[in-house]
Coordinates of C-alpha atoms in Angstrom, one line a residue:
Chain A
M1 CA -5.2 7.4 -45.2
Y2 CA -6.1 10.9 -44.7
D3 CA -7.7 10.9 -41.8
A4 CA -4.8 8.9 -40.0
L5 CA -2.6 12.0 -41.1
A6 CA -5.0 14.4 -39.7
H7 CA -3.9 14.3 -35.8
R8 CA -1.2 16.0 -35.1
V9 CA 0.0 12.8 -32.5
R10 CA -0.3 10.4 -35.6
R11 CA 1.9 12.7 -37.6
A12 CA 4.2 13.0 -34.6
V13 CA 4.4 9.2 -34.5
L14 CA 5.7 9.0 -37.8
D15 CA 8.1 11.7 -37.5
A16 CA 9.6 9.6 -34.4
L17 CA 9.6 6.4 -36.4
V18 CA 11.1 8.4 -39.4
E19 CA 13.9 9.5 -37.0
R20 CA 14.4 6.1 -35.4
D21 CA 12.6 3.1 -37.0
G22 CA 11.7 0.0 -34.8
Q23 CA 10.6 1.1 -31.3
T24 CA 8.6 -0.1 -28.6
L25 CA 5.3 1.6 -27.2
F26 CA 7.7 2.2 -23.9
E27 CA 10.2 4.5 -26.1
L28 CA 7.4 5.8 -28.5
T29 CA 5.6 6.9 -25.5
T30 CA 8.5 8.3 -23.5
R31 CA 9.3 10.3 -26.8
L32 CA 6.3 11.8 -27.7
V33 CA 5.6 12.8 -23.6
T34 CA 8.8 14.4 -23.2
D35 CA 8.8 15.9 -26.5
G36 CA 5.8 17.6 -25.4
V37 CA 3.1 16.2 -28.4
T38 CA 1.1 14.7 -26.0
T39 CA 0.4 13.9 -22.4
G40 CA -1.7 11.4 -23.5
S41 CA -2.3 8.1 -21.8
R42 CA -0.8 4.8 -23.3
Q43 CA -4.4 3.6 -24.3
A44 CA -4.6 7.0 -26.3
I45 CA -1.2 6.6 -27.8
T46 CA -2.1 2.8 -28.4
Q47 CA -5.3 4.1 -30.5
H48 CA -3.3 6.1 -32.8
L49 CA -1.0 3.5 -33.1
D50 CA -4.2 1.3 -34.0
V51 CA -5.3 4.0 -37.0
L52 CA -1.8 4.0 -38.4
E53 CA -1.7 0.1 -38.7
Q54 CA -4.9 0.1 -40.4
T55 CA -3.7 2.3 -43.2
G56 CA -0.3 0.1 -43.4
L57 CA 1.4 3.1 -42.3
L58 CA 2.9 1.4 -39.2
R59 CA 3.7 -2.3 -39.1
I60 CA 4.1 -3.9 -35.7
E61 CA 6.2 -7.0 -35.6
R62 CA 7.4 -9.5 -32.6
V63 CA 11.1 -9.3 -32.0
G64 CA 12.0 -11.7 -29.4
R65 CA 9.9 -10.8 -26.7
Q66 CA 9.2 -7.2 -27.6
R67 CA 6.3 -5.7 -30.2
I68 CA 8.1 -3.4 -32.8
H69 CA 7.1 -0.6 -34.5
R70 CA 7.9 0.2 -37.9
V71 CA 7.1 3.1 -40.4
D72 CA 6.1 2.2 -43.8
L73 CA 5.3 5.4 -46.2
T74 CA 4.9 3.6 -49.4
G75 CA 1.1 4.1 -49.1
L76 CA 1.7 7.8 -49.5
R77 CA 2.9 7.4 -53.0
D78 CA -1.0 6.9 -53.8
I79 CA -1.0 10.5 -52.6
C80 CA 2.0 12.1 -54.7
E81 CA 0.5 10.1 -57.8
R82 CA -3.2 11.4 -57.3
W83 CA -1.8 15.1 -57.9
R84 CA 0.9 14.2 -59.5
L85 CA 3.6 15.3 -57.3
H86 CA 7.2 14.0 -57.7
P87 CA 8.7 14.2 -54.4
G88 CA 12.3 15.8 -54.9
P89 CA 14.3 18.0 -52.5
P90 CA 11.8 20.2 -50.2
D91 CA 11.2 23.6 -51.8
A92 CA 11.3 26.6 -49.5
D93 CA 8.2 28.3 -50.5
Q94 CA 6.1 24.9 -50.4
A95 CA 7.2 23.8 -47.0
G96 CA 3.9 23.2 -44.9
S97 CA 3.4 23.4 -41.4
R98 CA 4.2 19.8 -39.7
Chain B
M1 CA 12.3 4.6 7.2
R2 CA 14.7 4.0 4.2
I3 CA 14.6 1.6 1.1
G4 CA 16.8 -1.9 1.8
I5 CA 15.9 -4.1 -0.8
T6 CA 13.8 -4.1 -4.2
S7 CA 13.8 -6.9 -6.3
V8 CA 13.6 -8.2 -10.3
F9 CA 12.7 -11.6 -10.9
V10 CA 15.0 -13.7 -12.8
D11 CA 14.5 -16.6 -15.5
D12 CA 17.8 -18.4 -13.6
Q13 CA 19.5 -17.0 -10.5
A14 CA 23.1 -18.7 -11.5
E15 CA 22.6 -16.9 -15.0
A16 CA 21.7 -13.7 -13.3
E17 CA 24.7 -13.8 -10.2
R18 CA 27.0 -13.7 -14.1
F19 CA 25.1 -10.9 -15.3
Y20 CA 24.6 -8.7 -12.5
T21 CA 28.4 -9.5 -11.0
G22 CA 30.6 -10.3 -14.3
V23 CA 28.8 -8.1 -16.6
L24 CA 27.5 -5.1 -14.7
G25 CA 30.2 -5.2 -11.7
F26 CA 27.7 -5.1 -8.9
E27 CA 28.8 -7.3 -5.6
I28 CA 26.7 -10.0 -3.9
R29 CA 25.4 -8.8 -0.9
Q30 CA 23.5 -11.9 0.6
D31 CA 23.9 -15.4 -0.5
L32 CA 21.7 -18.0 1.4
P33 CA 20.2 -21.5 0.4
L34 CA 16.6 -21.2 0.5
G35 CA 14.7 -24.3 0.1
T36 CA 15.4 -25.2 -3.9
D37 CA 16.5 -21.4 -4.7
R38 CA 18.8 -18.6 -2.9
W39 CA 18.5 -15.6 -1.1
L40 CA 20.4 -13.5 -3.5
T41 CA 20.9 -9.7 -3.5
V42 CA 23.5 -7.9 -4.9
A43 CA 24.5 -4.2 -5.0
P44 CA 26.8 -1.8 -6.7
P45 CA 30.6 -1.5 -5.2
G46 CA 30.7 1.0 -2.2
R47 CA 26.3 1.4 -2.1
P48 CA 25.5 -0.5 1.0
E49 CA 22.3 1.6 1.3
I50 CA 20.2 -0.7 -0.9
E51 CA 20.3 -4.5 -2.0
L52 CA 18.8 -5.8 -5.2
L53 CA 17.1 -9.5 -4.8
L54 CA 17.5 -11.5 -7.6
E55 CA 14.1 -12.9 -7.1
P56 CA 13.1 -16.5 -8.7
A57 CA 10.3 -16.3 -11.3
H58 CA 8.3 -19.4 -10.5
H59 CA 5.5 -17.9 -9.1
P60 CA 2.5 -18.4 -11.9
A61 CA 1.6 -14.7 -12.0
V62 CA 5.4 -13.4 -12.9
K63 CA 5.0 -15.3 -16.6
P64 CA 2.1 -13.1 -17.9
Y65 CA 3.3 -9.7 -15.9
R66 CA 6.4 -10.0 -17.6
D67 CA 5.6 -11.2 -20.8
A68 CA 3.2 -8.2 -21.2
L69 CA 5.7 -5.4 -20.1
A70 CA 8.4 -6.5 -22.5
A71 CA 6.2 -6.4 -25.3
D72 CA 5.3 -3.3 -24.9
G73 CA 9.4 -2.6 -24.0
I74 CA 8.8 -1.3 -20.5
P75 CA 11.7 -1.7 -18.3
L76 CA 11.5 -3.5 -14.9
L77 CA 14.5 -1.9 -13.3
M78 CA 16.3 1.8 -13.5
L79 CA 19.7 2.1 -13.1
F80 CA 21.3 5.6 -12.6
S81 CA 24.9 6.4 -14.2
D82 CA 26.8 9.6 -14.5
D83 CA 27.8 8.6 -17.9
V84 CA 25.1 6.5 -19.9
R85 CA 27.1 6.6 -23.0
A86 CA 30.5 5.3 -21.6
E87 CA 28.5 3.0 -19.9
V88 CA 27.2 1.9 -23.2
D89 CA 30.6 1.3 -24.9
R90 CA 31.6 -0.6 -22.1
L91 CA 28.8 -3.0 -21.9
E92 CA 28.5 -3.8 -25.5
R93 CA 32.0 -4.5 -25.4
A94 CA 31.0 -7.1 -22.8
G95 CA 28.2 -8.4 -25.1
V96 CA 25.4 -6.9 -23.8
H97 CA 22.4 -6.1 -26.4
F98 CA 20.6 -3.0 -26.1
T99 CA 17.2 -2.4 -27.4
Q100 CA 17.7 1.2 -27.5
P101 CA 20.7 3.3 -28.1
P102 CA 21.5 6.0 -26.0
Q103 CA 18.8 9.2 -26.6
A104 CA 18.4 12.4 -25.0
M105 CA 14.7 12.6 -23.8
G106 CA 14.1 15.7 -22.1
D107 CA 16.3 16.3 -19.3
V108 CA 17.7 12.7 -19.4
T109 CA 19.8 10.3 -21.3
T110 CA 18.5 6.6 -21.5
A111 CA 19.6 3.7 -23.1
V112 CA 17.6 0.1 -22.6
F113 CA 19.4 -3.0 -22.7
D114 CA 18.4 -6.6 -21.9
D115 CA 19.7 -8.5 -18.9
T116 CA 19.8 -12.1 -20.2
C117 CA 17.5 -12.8 -17.7
G118 CA 14.3 -12.0 -18.6
N119 CA 14.1 -8.1 -17.9
L120 CA 14.5 -5.1 -20.0
V121 CA 16.9 -2.5 -17.7
V122 CA 17.0 1.1 -18.5
L123 CA 20.1 3.3 -17.9
V124 CA 19.4 6.9 -16.7
Q125 CA 21.6 10.2 -16.9
Q126 CA 20.5 12.9 -15.3
S127 CA 21.8 16.4 -16.8

């Protein structure tokens, strides 16, 4: 889980899916490239998606002929519970970097 | 030299004719019997310079190629519009299914729809 979150591109993937859940690989890739997150190849992005999928932060479903990527942040609850964090409204002086 | 015809494979030529003319509003440019199929091209009104061939998808290489691209959501045709959002409204009223709503991506706005003939089509508005 911590390794999955350690990479800037993987965090950007989660950001993109929180913004709009249920994207295809094409849409995610286009978004990451146009946002300047990565110049990465499709293969590189696919590897990042595999890492996220293995941790359960990402689920890939088949909808019709397309593979759709959905975000699942329930696994992050373990992190919050470990340090007894109770997610509330973002606190200005605790705002971290992305 | 100039580009004259480019093609998309379609599951069914009659259905493709209905969608590309009746829904998108293109005109038939050429329609000739060709064995069991047709030589069928369409183009937007007032655009004589390029035609789109609606090509039968019988060849065995076509299915795996299209299936793999569809799985990753990769469009096989790119259409330009001066106003993507208005185009999306018009097409949605006509029952077209959009797999990606209009979105600004860098310098362009894009939306992706299903042509009901086995292809994803991306609409692009350049700013």
